[in-house]
mmCIF file with all atom_site columns, C-alpha atoms in Angstrom:
data_model
loop_
_atom_site.group_PDB
_atom_site.id
_atom_site.type_symbol
_atom_site.label_atom_id
_atom_site.label_alt_id
_atom_site.label_comp_id
_atom_site.label_asym_id
_atom_site.label_entity_id
_atom_site.label_seq_id
_atom_site.pdbx_PDB_ins_code
_atom_site.Cartn_x
_atom_site.Cartn_y
_atom_site.Cartn_z
_atom_site.occupancy
_atom_site.B_iso_or_equiv
_atom_site.pdbx_formal_charge
_atom_site.auth_seq_id
_atom_site.auth_comp_id
_atom_site.auth_asym_id
_atom_site.auth_atom_id
_atom_site.pdbx_PDB_model_num
ATOM 1   C CA . ASP A 1 1   ? -14.452 -21.184 -9.278  1.00 96.00 ? 21  ASP A CA 1
ATOM 2   C CA . ILE A 1 2   ? -11.826 -22.534 -6.897  1.00 98.00 ? 22  ILE A CA 1
ATOM 3   C CA . GLN A 1 3   ? -9.318  -24.814 -8.619  1.00 98.00 ? 23  GLN A CA 1
ATOM 4   C CA . MET A 1 4   ? -7.962  -27.772 -6.674  1.00 98.00 ? 24  MET A CA 1
ATOM 5   C CA . THR A 1 5   ? -4.568  -29.150 -7.654  1.00 98.00 ? 25  THR A CA 1
ATOM 6   C CA . GLN A 1 6   ? -3.490  -32.527 -6.311  1.00 98.00 ? 26  GLN A CA 1
ATOM 7   C CA . SER A 1 7   ? -0.012  -33.967 -6.378  1.00 98.00 ? 27  SER A CA 1
ATOM 8   C CA . PRO A 1 8   ? 1.290   -36.350 -7.302  1.00 98.00 ? 28  PRO A CA 1
ATOM 9   C CA . SER A 1 9   ? -1.180  -37.629 -9.884  1.00 98.00 ? 29  SER A CA 1
ATOM 10  C CA . SER A 1 10  ? 0.048   -41.140 -9.171  1.00 98.00 ? 30  SER A CA 1
ATOM 11  C CA . LEU A 1 11  ? 2.498   -42.900 -6.910  1.00 97.00 ? 31  LEU A CA 1
ATOM 12  C CA . SER A 1 12  ? 3.829   -46.370 -6.311  1.00 97.00 ? 32  SER A CA 1
ATOM 13  C CA . ALA A 1 13  ? 4.255   -47.576 -2.761  1.00 96.00 ? 33  ALA A CA 1
ATOM 14  C CA . SER A 1 14  ? 4.657   -50.733 -0.759  1.00 96.00 ? 34  SER A CA 1
ATOM 15  C CA . VAL A 1 15  ? 2.566   -52.122 2.054   1.00 96.00 ? 35  VAL A CA 1
ATOM 16  C CA . GLY A 1 16  ? 3.677   -50.455 5.260   1.00 96.00 ? 36  GLY A CA 1
ATOM 17  C CA . ASP A 1 17  ? 4.891   -47.280 3.572   1.00 97.00 ? 37  ASP A CA 1
ATOM 18  C CA . ARG A 1 18  ? 3.910   -43.827 4.746   1.00 98.00 ? 38  ARG A CA 1
ATOM 19  C CA . VAL A 1 19  ? 2.131   -42.008 1.935   1.00 98.00 ? 39  VAL A CA 1
ATOM 20  C CA . THR A 1 20  ? 1.440   -38.307 1.626   1.00 98.00 ? 40  THR A CA 1
ATOM 21  C CA . ILE A 1 21  ? -0.837  -36.636 -0.923  1.00 98.00 ? 41  ILE A CA 1
ATOM 22  C CA . THR A 1 22  ? -1.108  -32.877 -1.229  1.00 98.00 ? 42  THR A CA 1
ATOM 23  C CA . CYS A 1 23  ? -3.911  -30.652 -2.395  1.00 98.00 ? 43  CYS A CA 1
ATOM 24  C CA . ARG A 1 24  ? -3.598  -26.960 -3.161  1.00 98.00 ? 44  ARG A CA 1
ATOM 25  C CA . ALA A 1 25  ? -6.537  -24.611 -3.589  1.00 98.00 ? 45  ALA A CA 1
ATOM 26  C CA . SER A 1 26  ? -6.412  -21.587 -5.865  1.00 98.00 ? 46  SER A CA 1
ATOM 27  C CA . GLN A 1 27  ? -7.563  -19.453 -2.928  1.00 98.00 ? 47  GLN A CA 1
ATOM 28  C CA . GLY A 1 28  ? -7.984  -19.920 0.807   1.00 98.00 ? 48  GLY A CA 1
ATOM 29  C CA . ILE A 1 29  ? -10.715 -22.386 1.759   1.00 98.00 ? 49  ILE A CA 1
ATOM 30  C CA . SER A 1 30  ? -10.647 -22.168 5.573   1.00 97.00 ? 50  SER A CA 1
ATOM 31  C CA . ASN A 1 31  ? -10.284 -25.910 6.140   1.00 98.00 ? 51  ASN A CA 1
ATOM 32  C CA . SER A 1 32  ? -13.431 -26.624 4.085   1.00 98.00 ? 52  SER A CA 1
ATOM 33  C CA . LEU A 1 33  ? -11.787 -29.664 2.586   1.00 98.00 ? 53  LEU A CA 1
ATOM 34  C CA . ALA A 1 34  ? -12.817 -33.299 2.268   1.00 98.00 ? 54  ALA A CA 1
ATOM 35  C CA . TRP A 1 35  ? -10.887 -36.356 1.133   1.00 98.00 ? 55  TRP A CA 1
ATOM 36  C CA . TYR A 1 36  ? -12.392 -39.365 -0.659  1.00 98.00 ? 56  TYR A CA 1
ATOM 37  C CA . GLN A 1 37  ? -11.135 -42.785 -1.603  1.00 98.00 ? 57  GLN A CA 1
ATOM 38  C CA . GLN A 1 38  ? -12.414 -44.433 -4.779  1.00 98.00 ? 58  GLN A CA 1
ATOM 39  C CA . LYS A 1 39  ? -11.823 -47.965 -5.957  1.00 98.00 ? 59  LYS A CA 1
ATOM 40  C CA . PRO A 1 40  ? -12.441 -49.051 -9.570  1.00 96.00 ? 60  PRO A CA 1
ATOM 41  C CA . GLY A 1 41  ? -16.110 -49.337 -10.430 1.00 96.00 ? 61  GLY A CA 1
ATOM 42  C CA . LYS A 1 42  ? -17.195 -48.036 -7.031  1.00 98.00 ? 62  LYS A CA 1
ATOM 43  C CA . ALA A 1 43  ? -18.564 -44.784 -5.678  1.00 98.00 ? 63  ALA A CA 1
ATOM 44  C CA . PRO A 1 44  ? -16.247 -42.484 -3.743  1.00 98.00 ? 64  PRO A CA 1
ATOM 45  C CA . LYS A 1 45  ? -16.010 -43.014 0.000   1.00 98.00 ? 65  LYS A CA 1
ATOM 46  C CA . LEU A 1 46  ? -15.646 -40.087 2.401   1.00 98.00 ? 66  LEU A CA 1
ATOM 47  C CA . LEU A 1 47  ? -12.486 -40.351 4.512   1.00 98.00 ? 67  LEU A CA 1
ATOM 48  C CA . LEU A 1 48  ? -12.061 -36.947 6.141   1.00 98.00 ? 68  LEU A CA 1
ATOM 49  C CA . TYR A 1 49  ? -13.821 -33.603 6.270   1.00 98.00 ? 69  TYR A CA 1
ATOM 50  C CA . ALA A 1 50  ? -13.005 -30.208 7.731   1.00 98.00 ? 70  ALA A CA 1
ATOM 51  C CA . ALA A 1 51  ? -9.462  -30.996 6.617   1.00 98.00 ? 71  ALA A CA 1
ATOM 52  C CA . SER A 1 52  ? -8.667  -33.253 9.559   1.00 98.00 ? 72  SER A CA 1
ATOM 53  C CA . ARG A 1 53  ? -11.836 -34.819 10.951  1.00 98.00 ? 73  ARG A CA 1
ATOM 54  C CA . LEU A 1 54  ? -12.025 -38.558 10.405  1.00 98.00 ? 74  LEU A CA 1
ATOM 55  C CA . GLU A 1 55  ? -15.304 -39.928 9.118   1.00 98.00 ? 75  GLU A CA 1
ATOM 56  C CA . SER A 1 56  ? -16.851 -42.599 11.313  1.00 97.00 ? 76  SER A CA 1
ATOM 57  C CA . GLY A 1 57  ? -15.478 -46.043 10.598  1.00 97.00 ? 77  GLY A CA 1
ATOM 58  C CA . VAL A 1 58  ? -12.389 -44.846 8.747   1.00 98.00 ? 78  VAL A CA 1
ATOM 59  C CA . PRO A 1 59  ? -9.135  -46.338 10.084  1.00 98.00 ? 79  PRO A CA 1
ATOM 60  C CA . SER A 1 60  ? -6.935  -44.045 12.120  1.00 98.00 ? 80  SER A CA 1
ATOM 61  C CA . ARG A 1 61  ? -3.981  -44.576 9.771   1.00 98.00 ? 81  ARG A CA 1
ATOM 62  C CA . PHE A 1 62  ? -5.654  -41.916 7.629   1.00 98.00 ? 82  PHE A CA 1
ATOM 63  C CA . SER A 1 63  ? -5.078  -38.344 8.743   1.00 98.00 ? 83  SER A CA 1
ATOM 64  C CA . GLY A 1 64  ? -5.396  -34.898 7.289   1.00 98.00 ? 84  GLY A CA 1
ATOM 65  C CA . SER A 1 65  ? -3.800  -31.555 7.935   1.00 98.00 ? 85  SER A CA 1
ATOM 66  C CA . GLY A 1 66  ? -3.330  -28.147 6.441   1.00 98.00 ? 86  GLY A CA 1
ATOM 67  C CA . SER A 1 67  ? -4.670  -24.646 6.385   1.00 97.00 ? 87  SER A CA 1
ATOM 68  C CA . GLY A 1 68  ? -5.262  -21.773 4.022   1.00 97.00 ? 88  GLY A CA 1
ATOM 69  C CA . THR A 1 69  ? -4.618  -23.118 0.546   1.00 98.00 ? 89  THR A CA 1
ATOM 70  C CA . ASP A 1 70  ? -2.459  -26.192 1.266   1.00 98.00 ? 90  ASP A CA 1
ATOM 71  C CA . TYR A 1 71  ? -3.697  -29.511 2.611   1.00 98.00 ? 91  TYR A CA 1
ATOM 72  C CA . THR A 1 72  ? -2.311  -33.005 3.080   1.00 98.00 ? 92  THR A CA 1
ATOM 73  C CA . LEU A 1 73  ? -3.702  -36.520 3.332   1.00 98.00 ? 93  LEU A CA 1
ATOM 74  C CA . THR A 1 74  ? -1.387  -38.982 5.050   1.00 98.00 ? 94  THR A CA 1
ATOM 75  C CA . ILE A 1 75  ? -1.673  -42.735 5.244   1.00 98.00 ? 95  ILE A CA 1
ATOM 76  C CA . SER A 1 76  ? 0.676   -43.735 8.053   1.00 97.00 ? 96  SER A CA 1
ATOM 77  C CA . SER A 1 77  ? 1.135   -47.378 7.073   1.00 97.00 ? 97  SER A CA 1
ATOM 78  C CA . LEU A 1 78  ? -0.266  -48.365 3.702   1.00 97.00 ? 98  LEU A CA 1
ATOM 79  C CA . GLN A 1 79  ? -2.438  -51.466 3.734   1.00 96.00 ? 99  GLN A CA 1
ATOM 80  C CA . PRO A 1 80  ? -3.412  -53.681 0.764   1.00 94.00 ? 100 PRO A CA 1
ATOM 81  C CA . GLU A 1 81  ? -6.959  -52.309 0.808   1.00 96.00 ? 101 GLU A CA 1
ATOM 82  C CA . ASP A 1 82  ? -5.675  -48.731 0.499   1.00 97.00 ? 102 ASP A CA 1
ATOM 83  C CA . PHE A 1 83  ? -4.617  -49.070 -3.121  1.00 93.00 ? 103 PHE A CA 1
ATOM 84  C CA . ALA A 1 84  ? -7.117  -46.767 -4.779  1.00 98.00 ? 104 ALA A CA 1
ATOM 85  C CA . THR A 1 85  ? -7.540  -43.263 -6.154  1.00 98.00 ? 105 THR A CA 1
ATOM 86  C CA . TYR A 1 86  ? -7.855  -40.378 -3.698  1.00 98.00 ? 106 TYR A CA 1
ATOM 87  C CA . TYR A 1 87  ? -9.609  -37.070 -4.330  1.00 98.00 ? 107 TYR A CA 1
ATOM 88  C CA . CYS A 1 88  ? -9.677  -33.848 -2.396  1.00 98.00 ? 108 CYS A CA 1
ATOM 89  C CA . GLN A 1 89  ? -12.738 -31.592 -2.566  1.00 98.00 ? 109 GLN A CA 1
ATOM 90  C CA . GLN A 1 90  ? -13.317 -28.024 -1.430  1.00 98.00 ? 110 GLN A CA 1
ATOM 91  C CA . TYR A 1 91  ? -16.728 -27.023 -0.149  1.00 98.00 ? 111 TYR A CA 1
ATOM 92  C CA . TYR A 1 92  ? -15.833 -23.470 0.790   1.00 97.00 ? 112 TYR A CA 1
ATOM 93  C CA . SER A 1 93  ? -17.811 -22.102 -2.130  1.00 96.00 ? 113 SER A CA 1
ATOM 94  C CA . THR A 1 94  ? -20.192 -23.238 -4.845  1.00 95.00 ? 114 THR A CA 1
ATOM 95  C CA . PRO A 1 95  ? -19.465 -24.879 -7.178  1.00 96.00 ? 115 PRO A CA 1
ATOM 96  C CA . VAL A 1 96  ? -17.748 -27.398 -4.941  1.00 97.00 ? 116 VAL A CA 1
ATOM 97  C CA . THR A 1 97  ? -14.729 -28.656 -6.831  1.00 98.00 ? 117 THR A CA 1
ATOM 98  C CA . PHE A 1 98  ? -12.537 -31.736 -6.753  1.00 98.00 ? 118 PHE A CA 1
ATOM 99  C CA . GLY A 1 99  ? -8.865  -32.267 -7.298  1.00 98.00 ? 119 GLY A CA 1
ATOM 100 C CA . GLY A 1 100 ? -7.755  -34.340 -10.246 1.00 98.00 ? 120 GLY A CA 1
ATOM 101 C CA . GLY A 1 101 ? -7.052  -37.409 -8.142  1.00 98.00 ? 121 GLY A CA 1
ATOM 102 C CA . THR A 1 102 ? -4.019  -39.370 -6.969  1.00 98.00 ? 122 THR A CA 1
ATOM 103 C CA . LYS A 1 103 ? -3.768  -43.016 -7.924  1.00 98.00 ? 123 LYS A CA 1
ATOM 104 C CA . VAL A 1 104 ? -1.928  -45.079 -5.324  1.00 98.00 ? 124 VAL A CA 1
ATOM 105 C CA . GLU A 1 105 ? -0.498  -48.200 -6.911  1.00 96.00 ? 125 GLU A CA 1
ATOM 106 C CA . ILE A 1 106 ? 1.403   -51.195 -5.629  1.00 87.00 ? 126 ILE A CA 1
ATOM 107 C CA . LYS A 1 107 ? 5.170   -51.015 -6.031  1.00 87.00 ? 127 LYS A CA 1
ATOM 108 C CA . GLU B 2 1   ? -29.362 -48.396 6.269   1.00 96.00 ? 126 GLU B CA 1
ATOM 109 C CA . VAL B 2 2   ? -28.998 -45.441 3.946   1.00 97.00 ? 127 VAL B CA 1
ATOM 110 C CA . GLN B 2 3   ? -29.402 -46.373 0.288   1.00 98.00 ? 128 GLN B CA 1
ATOM 111 C CA . LEU B 2 4   ? -29.288 -44.299 -2.866  1.00 98.00 ? 129 LEU B CA 1
ATOM 112 C CA . VAL B 2 5   ? -30.170 -46.090 -6.085  1.00 98.00 ? 130 VAL B CA 1
ATOM 113 C CA . GLU B 2 6   ? -29.814 -44.324 -9.419  1.00 98.00 ? 131 GLU B CA 1
ATOM 114 C CA . SER B 2 7   ? -31.580 -45.304 -12.609 1.00 98.00 ? 132 SER B CA 1
ATOM 115 C CA . GLY B 2 8   ? -32.343 -43.913 -16.035 1.00 98.00 ? 133 GLY B CA 1
ATOM 116 C CA . GLY B 2 9   ? -28.941 -43.935 -17.655 1.00 98.00 ? 134 GLY B CA 1
ATOM 117 C CA . GLY B 2 10  ? -28.313 -45.240 -21.138 1.00 98.00 ? 135 GLY B CA 1
ATOM 118 C CA . LEU B 2 11  ? -27.229 -44.442 -24.668 1.00 98.00 ? 136 LEU B CA 1
ATOM 119 C CA . VAL B 2 12  ? -28.601 -41.231 -26.174 1.00 98.00 ? 137 VAL B CA 1
ATOM 120 C CA . GLN B 2 13  ? -27.777 -39.310 -29.332 1.00 98.00 ? 138 GLN B CA 1
ATOM 121 C CA . PRO B 2 14  ? -26.238 -35.842 -29.194 1.00 98.00 ? 139 PRO B CA 1
ATOM 122 C CA . GLY B 2 15  ? -28.972 -33.282 -28.690 1.00 98.00 ? 140 GLY B CA 1
ATOM 123 C CA . GLY B 2 16  ? -31.186 -35.823 -26.981 1.00 98.00 ? 141 GLY B CA 1
ATOM 124 C CA . SER B 2 17  ? -32.668 -35.934 -23.509 1.00 98.00 ? 142 SER B CA 1
ATOM 125 C CA . LEU B 2 18  ? -32.563 -38.257 -20.552 1.00 98.00 ? 143 LEU B CA 1
ATOM 126 C CA . ARG B 2 19  ? -34.019 -38.197 -17.055 1.00 98.00 ? 144 ARG B CA 1
ATOM 127 C CA . LEU B 2 20  ? -32.086 -39.723 -14.201 1.00 98.00 ? 145 LEU B CA 1
ATOM 128 C CA . SER B 2 21  ? -33.718 -40.780 -10.961 1.00 98.00 ? 146 SER B CA 1
ATOM 129 C CA . CYS B 2 22  ? -32.307 -41.514 -7.529  1.00 98.00 ? 147 CYS B CA 1
ATOM 130 C CA . ALA B 2 23  ? -34.423 -43.437 -5.036  1.00 98.00 ? 148 ALA B CA 1
ATOM 131 C CA . ALA B 2 24  ? -33.470 -42.738 -1.435  1.00 98.00 ? 149 ALA B CA 1
ATOM 132 C CA . SER B 2 25  ? -34.185 -44.834 1.636   1.00 98.00 ? 150 SER B CA 1
ATOM 133 C CA . GLY B 2 26  ? -32.999 -45.295 5.190   1.00 98.00 ? 151 GLY B CA 1
ATOM 134 C CA . PHE B 2 27  ? -33.032 -41.618 6.150   1.00 97.00 ? 152 PHE B CA 1
ATOM 135 C CA . THR B 2 28  ? -35.346 -38.613 6.212   1.00 97.00 ? 153 THR B CA 1
ATOM 136 C CA . PHE B 2 29  ? -34.895 -37.552 2.591   1.00 98.00 ? 154 PHE B CA 1
ATOM 137 C CA . SER B 2 30  ? -36.655 -34.226 3.045   1.00 97.00 ? 155 SER B CA 1
ATOM 138 C CA . SER B 2 31  ? -34.055 -33.127 5.620   1.00 97.00 ? 156 SER B CA 1
ATOM 139 C CA . TYR B 2 32  ? -30.999 -33.160 3.349   1.00 97.00 ? 157 TYR B CA 1
ATOM 140 C CA . TRP B 2 33  ? -29.495 -31.240 0.501   1.00 97.00 ? 158 TRP B CA 1
ATOM 141 C CA . MET B 2 34  ? -28.905 -33.617 -2.395  1.00 98.00 ? 159 MET B CA 1
ATOM 142 C CA . SER B 2 35  ? -26.443 -33.457 -5.269  1.00 98.00 ? 160 SER B CA 1
ATOM 143 C CA . TRP B 2 36  ? -25.524 -35.012 -8.578  1.00 98.00 ? 161 TRP B CA 1
ATOM 144 C CA . VAL B 2 37  ? -21.825 -35.662 -9.206  1.00 98.00 ? 162 VAL B CA 1
ATOM 145 C CA . ARG B 2 38  ? -20.483 -37.143 -12.434 1.00 98.00 ? 163 ARG B CA 1
ATOM 146 C CA . GLN B 2 39  ? -17.347 -38.894 -13.571 1.00 98.00 ? 164 GLN B CA 1
ATOM 147 C CA . ALA B 2 40  ? -16.358 -39.169 -17.215 1.00 98.00 ? 165 ALA B CA 1
ATOM 148 C CA . PRO B 2 41  ? -14.700 -42.479 -18.175 1.00 97.00 ? 166 PRO B CA 1
ATOM 149 C CA . GLY B 2 42  ? -11.210 -42.607 -16.718 1.00 96.00 ? 167 GLY B CA 1
ATOM 150 C CA . LYS B 2 43  ? -11.501 -39.055 -15.380 1.00 98.00 ? 168 LYS B CA 1
ATOM 151 C CA . GLY B 2 44  ? -12.045 -37.315 -12.073 1.00 98.00 ? 169 GLY B CA 1
ATOM 152 C CA . LEU B 2 45  ? -15.133 -36.223 -10.200 1.00 98.00 ? 170 LEU B CA 1
ATOM 153 C CA . GLU B 2 46  ? -17.226 -33.215 -11.213 1.00 98.00 ? 171 GLU B CA 1
ATOM 154 C CA . TRP B 2 47  ? -20.081 -31.775 -9.175  1.00 98.00 ? 172 TRP B CA 1
ATOM 155 C CA . VAL B 2 48  ? -23.092 -31.123 -11.418 1.00 98.00 ? 173 VAL B CA 1
ATOM 156 C CA . ALA B 2 49  ? -25.931 -29.701 -9.361  1.00 98.00 ? 174 ALA B CA 1
ATOM 157 C CA . ASN B 2 50  ? -27.528 -29.603 -5.943  1.00 97.00 ? 175 ASN B CA 1
ATOM 158 C CA . ILE B 2 51  ? -30.911 -28.867 -4.440  1.00 98.00 ? 176 ILE B CA 1
ATOM 159 C CA . LYS B 2 52  ? -32.084 -27.680 -1.064  1.00 97.00 ? 177 LYS B CA 1
ATOM 160 C CA . GLN B 2 53  ? -34.304 -29.750 1.175   1.00 97.00 ? 178 GLN B CA 1
ATOM 161 C CA . ASP B 2 54  ? -37.540 -28.112 0.012   1.00 97.00 ? 179 ASP B CA 1
ATOM 162 C CA . GLY B 2 55  ? -36.401 -27.554 -3.574  1.00 97.00 ? 180 GLY B CA 1
ATOM 163 C CA . SER B 2 56  ? -36.370 -23.785 -3.167  1.00 97.00 ? 181 SER B CA 1
ATOM 164 C CA . GLU B 2 57  ? -32.693 -23.428 -4.069  1.00 97.00 ? 182 GLU B CA 1
ATOM 165 C CA . LYS B 2 58  ? -30.860 -25.116 -6.910  1.00 98.00 ? 183 LYS B CA 1
ATOM 166 C CA . TYR B 2 59  ? -27.323 -24.640 -8.153  1.00 97.00 ? 184 TYR B CA 1
ATOM 167 C CA . TYR B 2 60  ? -25.526 -25.890 -11.255 1.00 98.00 ? 185 TYR B CA 1
ATOM 168 C CA . VAL B 2 61  ? -22.034 -26.105 -12.661 1.00 98.00 ? 186 VAL B CA 1
ATOM 169 C CA . ASP B 2 62  ? -21.691 -23.629 -15.529 1.00 97.00 ? 187 ASP B CA 1
ATOM 170 C CA . SER B 2 63  ? -21.298 -26.327 -18.180 1.00 98.00 ? 188 SER B CA 1
ATOM 171 C CA . VAL B 2 64  ? -24.845 -27.636 -17.626 1.00 98.00 ? 189 VAL B CA 1
ATOM 172 C CA . LYS B 2 65  ? -26.734 -24.420 -16.850 1.00 98.00 ? 190 LYS B CA 1
ATOM 173 C CA . GLY B 2 66  ? -29.760 -24.047 -19.091 1.00 98.00 ? 191 GLY B CA 1
ATOM 174 C CA . ARG B 2 67  ? -29.593 -27.709 -20.163 1.00 98.00 ? 192 ARG B CA 1
ATOM 175 C CA . PHE B 2 68  ? -29.965 -29.708 -16.952 1.00 98.00 ? 193 PHE B CA 1
ATOM 176 C CA . THR B 2 69  ? -32.627 -29.374 -14.257 1.00 98.00 ? 194 THR B CA 1
ATOM 177 C CA . ILE B 2 70  ? -32.395 -30.885 -10.811 1.00 98.00 ? 195 ILE B CA 1
ATOM 178 C CA . SER B 2 71  ? -35.600 -31.593 -8.899  1.00 98.00 ? 196 SER B CA 1
ATOM 179 C CA . ARG B 2 72  ? -36.885 -33.693 -6.053  1.00 98.00 ? 197 ARG B CA 1
ATOM 180 C CA . ASP B 2 73  ? -40.114 -35.251 -4.818  1.00 98.00 ? 198 ASP B CA 1
ATOM 181 C CA . ASN B 2 74  ? -39.938 -35.552 -1.051  1.00 98.00 ? 199 ASN B CA 1
ATOM 182 C CA . ALA B 2 75  ? -43.181 -37.548 -0.941  1.00 98.00 ? 200 ALA B CA 1
ATOM 183 C CA . LYS B 2 76  ? -41.524 -40.172 -3.136  1.00 98.00 ? 201 LYS B CA 1
ATOM 184 C CA . ASN B 2 77  ? -38.049 -39.871 -1.554  1.00 98.00 ? 202 ASN B CA 1
ATOM 185 C CA . SER B 2 78  ? -36.661 -39.273 -5.000  1.00 98.00 ? 203 SER B CA 1
ATOM 186 C CA . LEU B 2 79  ? -34.128 -37.008 -6.684  1.00 98.00 ? 204 LEU B CA 1
ATOM 187 C CA . TYR B 2 80  ? -34.114 -36.315 -10.406 1.00 98.00 ? 205 TYR B CA 1
ATOM 188 C CA . LEU B 2 81  ? -31.866 -34.862 -13.084 1.00 98.00 ? 206 LEU B CA 1
ATOM 189 C CA . GLN B 2 82  ? -33.488 -33.863 -16.355 1.00 98.00 ? 207 GLN B CA 1
ATOM 190 C CA . MET B 2 83  ? -30.786 -33.624 -18.988 1.00 98.00 ? 208 MET B CA 1
ATOM 191 C CA . ASN B 2 84  ? -31.559 -31.915 -22.291 1.00 98.00 ? 209 ASN B CA 1
ATOM 192 C CA . SER B 2 85  ? -29.419 -30.960 -25.294 1.00 98.00 ? 210 SER B CA 1
ATOM 193 C CA . LEU B 2 86  ? -26.933 -33.637 -24.358 1.00 98.00 ? 211 LEU B CA 1
ATOM 194 C CA . ARG B 2 87  ? -23.387 -33.447 -25.667 1.00 98.00 ? 212 ARG B CA 1
ATOM 195 C CA . ALA B 2 88  ? -20.630 -36.004 -26.022 1.00 98.00 ? 213 ALA B CA 1
ATOM 196 C CA . GLU B 2 89  ? -18.834 -34.365 -23.101 1.00 98.00 ? 214 GLU B CA 1
ATOM 197 C CA . ASP B 2 90  ? -21.779 -35.221 -20.837 1.00 98.00 ? 215 ASP B CA 1
ATOM 198 C CA . THR B 2 91  ? -20.851 -38.894 -21.129 1.00 98.00 ? 216 THR B CA 1
ATOM 199 C CA . ALA B 2 92  ? -20.161 -40.043 -17.579 1.00 98.00 ? 217 ALA B CA 1
ATOM 200 C CA . VAL B 2 93  ? -21.276 -42.081 -14.644 1.00 98.00 ? 218 VAL B CA 1
ATOM 201 C CA . TYR B 2 94  ? -23.744 -39.950 -12.704 1.00 98.00 ? 219 TYR B CA 1
ATOM 202 C CA . TYR B 2 95  ? -23.887 -40.364 -8.948  1.00 98.00 ? 220 TYR B CA 1
ATOM 203 C CA . CYS B 2 96  ? -26.461 -38.978 -6.573  1.00 98.00 ? 221 CYS B CA 1
ATOM 204 C CA . ALA B 2 97  ? -24.999 -38.014 -3.230  1.00 98.00 ? 222 ALA B CA 1
ATOM 205 C CA . ARG B 2 98  ? -26.336 -36.910 0.125   1.00 98.00 ? 223 ARG B CA 1
ATOM 206 C CA . ASP B 2 99  ? -24.923 -34.065 2.146   1.00 95.00 ? 224 ASP B CA 1
ATOM 207 C CA . PHE B 2 100 ? -23.145 -35.079 5.329   1.00 94.00 ? 225 PHE B CA 1
ATOM 208 C CA . GLU B 2 101 ? -25.481 -33.238 7.675   1.00 90.00 ? 226 GLU B CA 1
ATOM 209 C CA . ASP B 2 102 ? -29.092 -32.098 7.652   1.00 83.00 ? 227 ASP B CA 1
ATOM 210 C CA . PHE B 2 103 ? -28.056 -28.589 6.710   1.00 84.00 ? 228 PHE B CA 1
ATOM 211 C CA . TRP B 2 104 ? -25.838 -27.521 3.847   1.00 87.00 ? 229 TRP B CA 1
ATOM 212 C CA . SER B 2 105 ? -22.420 -29.073 4.315   1.00 91.00 ? 230 SER B CA 1
ATOM 213 C CA . GLY B 2 106 ? -21.162 -29.503 0.768   1.00 94.00 ? 231 GLY B CA 1
ATOM 214 C CA . TYR B 2 107 ? -19.488 -32.858 1.210   1.00 97.00 ? 232 TYR B CA 1
ATOM 215 C CA . TYR B 2 108 ? -20.994 -36.290 0.879   1.00 98.00 ? 233 TYR B CA 1
ATOM 216 C CA . ASN B 2 109 ? -20.993 -39.362 3.066   1.00 97.00 ? 234 ASN B CA 1
ATOM 217 C CA . TYR B 2 110 ? -23.535 -41.364 1.072   1.00 98.00 ? 235 TYR B CA 1
ATOM 218 C CA . TRP B 2 111 ? -23.366 -42.041 -2.656  1.00 98.00 ? 236 TRP B CA 1
ATOM 219 C CA . GLY B 2 112 ? -25.346 -44.179 -5.022  1.00 98.00 ? 237 GLY B CA 1
ATOM 220 C CA . GLN B 2 113 ? -23.758 -46.830 -7.230  1.00 98.00 ? 238 GLN B CA 1
ATOM 221 C CA . GLY B 2 114 ? -23.966 -44.561 -10.253 1.00 98.00 ? 239 GLY B CA 1
ATOM 222 C CA . THR B 2 115 ? -25.709 -44.758 -13.612 1.00 98.00 ? 240 THR B CA 1
ATOM 223 C CA . LEU B 2 116 ? -23.858 -44.504 -16.917 1.00 98.00 ? 241 LEU B CA 1
ATOM 224 C CA . VAL B 2 117 ? -24.938 -41.949 -19.489 1.00 98.00 ? 242 VAL B CA 1
ATOM 225 C CA . THR B 2 118 ? -23.387 -42.307 -22.930 1.00 98.00 ? 243 THR B CA 1
ATOM 226 C CA . VAL B 2 119 ? -23.952 -39.590 -25.513 1.00 98.00 ? 244 VAL B CA 1
ATOM 227 C CA . SER B 2 120 ? -23.018 -40.859 -28.936 1.00 97.00 ? 245 SER B CA 1
ATOM 228 C CA . SER B 2 121 ? -24.402 -41.183 -32.432 1.00 96.00 ? 246 SER B CA 1
#
């Protein structure tokens, strides 16, 4: 199975900050990577897929990049509604696997 | 509007069984791979199983193989997860999720609200 390692596991940031979350796969996944946002008590919400493609309706302050084993989610200017937990997920091979999550908290 | 509504969760003793259901609406259910994803309390997401459009292919995470069975009824627009020999570590919120596109994509743009399964004596 492909292991997905996210960092950091949590971070504190202020509204307007630029935030970067990284995800490393245990082997190359050829950009087969999705990012989700999850708020407490809610289902995950798809933000990006194919490493950098923005899901319909997702604000453009969210962006993704990377290749091979290393990927990044960037929030260019953190908004109050962005405080949540973010997960990466590889779908290069079955079983699809998720990173451990990054909790973005208010500083 | 796409909707996925899970049901069937609850409290069950170790070794017991439970059947989860997911009622789908707002899209052509028979055209999509469907999955179950779970989340233990305070933990991350774990994919559990998926099933092809016609039910001819099914895949499971190793920890549930031989205990859980995924199935679907396209006539009823419903997805199921039969869970047997339940263990404490199966305690989680179980989500049903739809693949992004009408072929295997492996990532999910529609999720249900989840149903909580608690395995405890």
